[in-house]
Short mmCIF file of C-alpha atoms in Angstrom, two decimals:
data_model
loop_
_atom_site.label_atom_id
_atom_site.label_comp_id
_atom_site.label_asym_id
_atom_site.label_seq_id
_atom_site.Cartn_x
_atom_site.Cartn_y
_atom_site.Cartn_z
CA SER K 152 0.52 -9.01 10.70
CA GLN K 153 3.97 -9.53 9.07
CA GLN K 154 6.22 -7.91 7.21
CA GLY K 155 7.64 -8.59 4.16
CA GLU K 156 11.18 -7.83 3.26
CA GLU K 157 12.94 -6.94 0.17
CA ASP K 158 16.06 -7.26 -0.98
CA PRO K 159 17.37 -4.95 -2.18
CA GLN K 160 16.82 -1.70 -1.63
CA ALA K 161 17.95 -0.07 -4.06
CA LEU K 162 18.87 -0.69 -7.41
CA SER K 163 20.37 0.54 -10.41
CA ILE K 164 20.22 -0.74 -14.21
CA GLN K 165 20.46 0.00 -17.74
CA GLU K 166 17.17 0.61 -19.85
CA GLY K 167 16.76 -3.47 -21.30
CA GLU K 168 18.13 -5.02 -18.79
CA ASN K 169 16.66 -7.24 -16.26
CA ALA K 170 15.52 -6.26 -12.92
CA THR K 171 14.65 -8.88 -9.82
CA MET K 172 13.95 -8.16 -6.28
CA ASN K 173 13.25 -10.24 -3.10
CA CYS K 174 10.86 -10.34 -0.73
CA SER K 175 11.04 -12.84 2.55
CA TYR K 176 8.52 -12.93 4.89
CA LYS K 177 8.16 -15.14 8.30
CA THR K 178 5.04 -17.03 8.73
CA SER K 179 2.28 -18.20 6.26
CA ILE K 180 0.35 -16.65 4.14
CA ASN K 181 -2.60 -17.04 1.89
CA ASN K 182 -1.30 -14.59 -0.97
CA LEU K 183 1.48 -12.06 -1.69
CA GLN K 184 1.02 -9.03 -3.63
CA TRP K 185 3.54 -6.37 -5.56
CA TYR K 186 2.95 -3.20 -5.67
CA ARG K 187 4.26 -0.72 -7.95
CA GLN K 188 5.05 3.22 -6.41
CA ASN K 189 6.33 6.15 -8.79
CA SER K 190 7.52 8.82 -6.47
CA GLY K 191 4.61 11.13 -4.73
CA ARG K 192 2.02 8.67 -5.93
CA GLY K 193 -0.05 5.94 -4.32
CA LEU K 194 0.25 2.23 -5.35
CA VAL K 195 -0.14 0.37 -7.91
CA HIS K 196 -1.07 -3.77 -7.97
CA LEU K 197 1.28 -5.23 -9.99
CA ILE K 198 0.36 -8.81 -9.90
CA LEU K 199 -1.39 -11.60 -6.70
CA ILE K 200 0.22 -14.64 -6.25
CA ARG K 201 -1.37 -17.40 -4.37
CA SER K 202 0.30 -19.74 -2.02
CA ASN K 203 -0.64 -22.65 -3.91
CA GLU K 204 0.84 -21.14 -6.92
CA ARG K 205 4.66 -20.83 -7.71
CA GLU K 206 5.07 -18.40 -10.79
CA LYS K 207 3.20 -16.03 -12.40
CA HIS K 208 3.44 -13.51 -15.50
CA SER K 209 1.86 -11.04 -16.39
CA GLY K 210 3.15 -9.26 -19.40
CA ARG K 211 7.17 -8.55 -18.58
CA LEU K 212 6.69 -9.46 -14.76
CA ARG K 213 7.02 -12.93 -13.67
CA VAL K 214 6.26 -13.38 -10.08
CA THR K 215 7.82 -16.39 -8.38
CA LEU K 216 7.08 -18.12 -4.74
CA ASP K 217 8.84 -20.78 -2.73
CA THR K 218 6.92 -21.05 0.32
CA SER K 219 8.97 -23.60 1.82
CA LYS K 220 11.75 -20.45 2.08
CA LYS K 221 8.67 -17.99 2.57
CA SER K 222 9.96 -16.15 -0.60
CA SER K 223 8.85 -14.13 -3.35
CA SER K 224 11.19 -12.85 -6.25
CA LEU K 225 9.61 -9.99 -8.70
CA LEU K 226 11.62 -10.11 -12.56
CA ILE K 227 11.20 -7.22 -15.07
CA THR K 228 12.46 -8.39 -17.75
CA ALA K 229 14.28 -5.76 -20.46
CA SER K 230 13.33 -2.86 -18.02
CA ARG K 231 12.14 0.66 -19.31
CA ALA K 232 12.83 4.07 -18.13
CA ALA K 233 9.41 4.34 -16.85
CA ASP K 234 9.94 1.27 -14.61
CA THR K 235 11.60 3.50 -12.15
CA ALA K 236 9.79 2.97 -9.27
CA SER K 237 10.10 1.40 -5.47
CA TYR K 238 8.10 -1.76 -5.22
CA PHE K 239 6.78 -3.51 -2.57
CA CYS K 240 5.50 -6.62 -1.29
CA ALA K 241 2.14 -7.25 0.95
CA THR K 242 1.93 -10.70 2.36
CA ASP K 243 -1.78 -10.86 4.41
CA GLU K 244 -3.05 -12.72 7.43
CA GLY K 245 -5.87 -10.16 7.57
CA ASP K 246 -4.41 -6.68 6.87
CA PHE K 247 -1.44 -6.16 5.05
CA VAL K 248 1.59 -5.30 6.02
CA PHE K 249 4.11 -3.94 3.74
CA GLY K 250 7.91 -3.89 3.24
CA PRO K 251 10.41 -1.48 3.25
CA GLY K 252 10.75 -1.38 -0.34
CA THR K 253 12.73 -1.45 -3.38
CA ARG K 254 13.97 1.40 -5.27
CA LEU K 255 14.21 0.78 -8.95
CA SER K 256 16.35 2.99 -10.86
CA VAL K 257 16.35 2.42 -15.31
CA LEU K 258 18.99 4.71 -16.65
CA PRO K 259 18.11 5.50 -20.33
CA GLY U 30 -10.91 -3.26 -12.56
CA ALA U 31 -12.12 -1.92 -8.77
CA VAL U 32 -11.34 1.30 -8.21
CA VAL U 33 -10.70 3.46 -4.87
CA SER U 34 -10.86 7.25 -5.02
CA GLN U 35 -9.59 9.79 -2.58
CA HIS U 36 -10.12 13.16 -2.13
CA PRO U 37 -8.30 15.61 -1.56
CA SER U 38 -4.72 14.33 -3.67
CA TRP U 39 -3.99 17.69 -2.01
CA VAL U 40 -4.43 19.63 0.83
CA ILE U 41 -2.00 22.56 2.43
CA CYS U 42 -3.45 23.50 6.07
CA LYS U 43 -2.36 25.85 8.93
CA SER U 44 -1.10 24.03 12.08
CA GLY U 45 -4.23 23.86 14.53
CA THR U 46 -6.81 23.10 12.10
CA SER U 47 -8.59 19.19 11.26
CA VAL U 48 -8.05 18.05 7.50
CA LYS U 49 -10.78 15.39 6.83
CA ILE U 50 -9.55 12.80 3.98
CA GLU U 51 -12.07 10.76 2.13
CA CYS U 52 -11.68 7.09 0.74
CA ARG U 53 -14.42 5.60 -1.77
CA SER U 54 -14.69 2.57 -3.04
CA LEU U 55 -16.45 3.30 -6.80
CA ASP U 56 -17.55 0.14 -7.45
CA PHE U 57 -17.64 -2.19 -5.14
CA GLN U 58 -18.45 -2.40 -1.38
CA ALA U 59 -15.68 -2.48 1.48
CA THR U 60 -17.04 -3.02 4.72
CA THR U 61 -13.07 -2.76 5.57
CA MET U 62 -10.81 -0.21 4.54
CA PHE U 63 -7.36 0.27 5.83
CA TRP U 64 -5.76 3.57 6.66
CA TYR U 65 -1.53 4.26 5.64
CA ARG U 66 1.04 6.99 6.39
CA GLN U 67 4.06 6.85 4.19
CA PHE U 68 7.35 9.22 4.90
CA PRO U 69 9.30 10.56 2.03
CA LYS U 70 11.31 7.38 0.80
CA GLN U 71 9.88 4.97 3.61
CA SER U 72 7.60 2.43 3.44
CA LEU U 73 3.93 2.39 4.07
CA MET U 74 2.52 2.20 7.45
CA LEU U 75 -0.87 0.62 8.62
CA MET U 76 -2.71 3.63 11.13
CA ALA U 77 -6.13 1.63 11.66
CA THR U 78 -8.22 -0.72 9.86
CA SER U 79 -11.78 0.88 9.63
CA ASN U 80 -15.25 -1.42 9.57
CA GLU U 81 -18.55 -0.25 8.50
CA GLY U 82 -20.78 0.20 11.59
CA SER U 83 -17.82 0.29 14.28
CA LYS U 84 -14.96 1.57 15.60
CA ALA U 85 -11.86 1.80 14.01
CA THR U 86 -8.58 -0.61 15.65
CA TYR U 87 -6.00 1.75 15.43
CA GLU U 88 -2.40 -0.01 15.30
CA GLN U 89 -0.14 0.72 18.27
CA GLY U 90 1.42 4.29 18.56
CA VAL U 91 -1.29 5.91 16.62
CA GLU U 92 -3.50 7.90 18.44
CA LYS U 93 -7.25 7.59 18.10
CA ASP U 94 -8.16 11.28 19.03
CA LYS U 95 -5.72 12.20 16.43
CA PHE U 96 -6.66 10.61 13.29
CA LEU U 97 -10.37 10.48 13.85
CA ILE U 98 -12.00 7.51 11.33
CA ASN U 99 -15.85 6.96 10.66
CA HIS U 100 -16.71 4.74 7.99
CA ALA U 101 -20.41 5.30 7.67
CA SER U 102 -21.08 3.65 4.53
CA LEU U 103 -20.08 0.27 2.70
CA THR U 104 -18.23 2.87 -0.03
CA LEU U 105 -16.67 5.63 2.18
CA SER U 106 -14.32 5.64 5.01
CA THR U 107 -12.75 9.24 6.51
CA LEU U 108 -10.27 10.07 8.29
CA THR U 109 -9.54 13.56 10.08
CA VAL U 110 -6.42 14.83 10.99
CA THR U 111 -7.39 17.13 14.05
CA SER U 112 -5.38 19.48 15.32
CA ALA U 113 -2.64 19.56 12.56
CA HIS U 114 0.96 20.00 13.09
CA PRO U 115 3.59 20.16 11.01
CA GLU U 116 4.73 16.44 11.75
CA ASP U 117 1.37 15.29 10.48
CA SER U 118 2.70 16.56 7.39
CA SER U 119 2.79 12.79 5.54
CA PHE U 120 1.40 10.89 2.62
CA TYR U 121 -1.48 9.07 3.52
CA ILE U 122 -3.16 6.46 2.02
CA CYS U 123 -6.23 4.43 1.79
CA SER U 124 -7.10 0.78 0.71
CA ALA U 125 -10.37 -0.88 0.50
CA ARG U 126 -11.05 -4.59 1.01
CA ASP U 127 -13.59 -5.87 -2.28
CA ASN U 128 -16.44 -7.84 0.25
CA GLN U 129 -16.57 -10.30 -3.17
CA GLN U 130 -13.24 -11.12 -3.44
CA PRO U 131 -11.82 -10.16 0.53
CA GLN U 132 -8.06 -11.36 -0.31
CA THR U 133 -7.46 -8.60 -2.39
CA GLN U 134 -7.27 -4.70 -1.21
CA TYR U 135 -7.55 -1.87 -3.60
CA PHE U 136 -5.27 1.35 -2.40
CA GLY U 137 -6.43 4.73 -3.32
CA PRO U 138 -4.27 7.34 -4.87
CA GLY U 139 -2.94 9.03 -1.86
CA THR U 140 -3.45 12.58 -0.03
CA ARG U 141 -0.77 14.44 0.36
CA LEU U 142 -1.10 16.38 3.67
CA LEU U 143 1.69 20.07 4.44
CA VAL U 144 0.81 21.34 7.57
CA LEU U 145 2.40 24.70 8.10
#
């Protein structure tokens, strides 16, 4: 198993701004996934990007993957207060291992 | 989309009692399920991998006699916290790997355990 490492660990922005979170990992992957977790709640799957993909969009979310740098980024555009949550990336080599997460606060 | 349920969502128990948490895949079969533990403001830590019909594989540092896992069918895994103590209070999350899409896991909503 390997661990994704998110950066930054905490991010505070104003509503309407864009939020960018980064994730780095150590070895080769089949896919990388981003999840959101609201305080005290379970995980919500946001997006999966495969190792042969470079960019993927889903609504206001944009994920990029750079396998040469072993990194991924999650961009949330036009953020809303409801986007306030912790965001985790997870990579898989059979089992998923989660990074520490980025705590995003979107201020109204 | 695929749904995984957990029951109960909340449990409060006295120290020394055992608590069973169920994880069900509702519309797909899952030979493999995972159990995670999460402390406040921390990430999820994999506790064990549960395989239908065989013994679970525990991560280093996780006591198998303390956290009993049973995966008796392709849609149900249970985690029993035996002789629970206050330090076992945590958020327990399960996930299930879809047999038809093995690179994707679906997560349950979590179970919050408070041991008094």
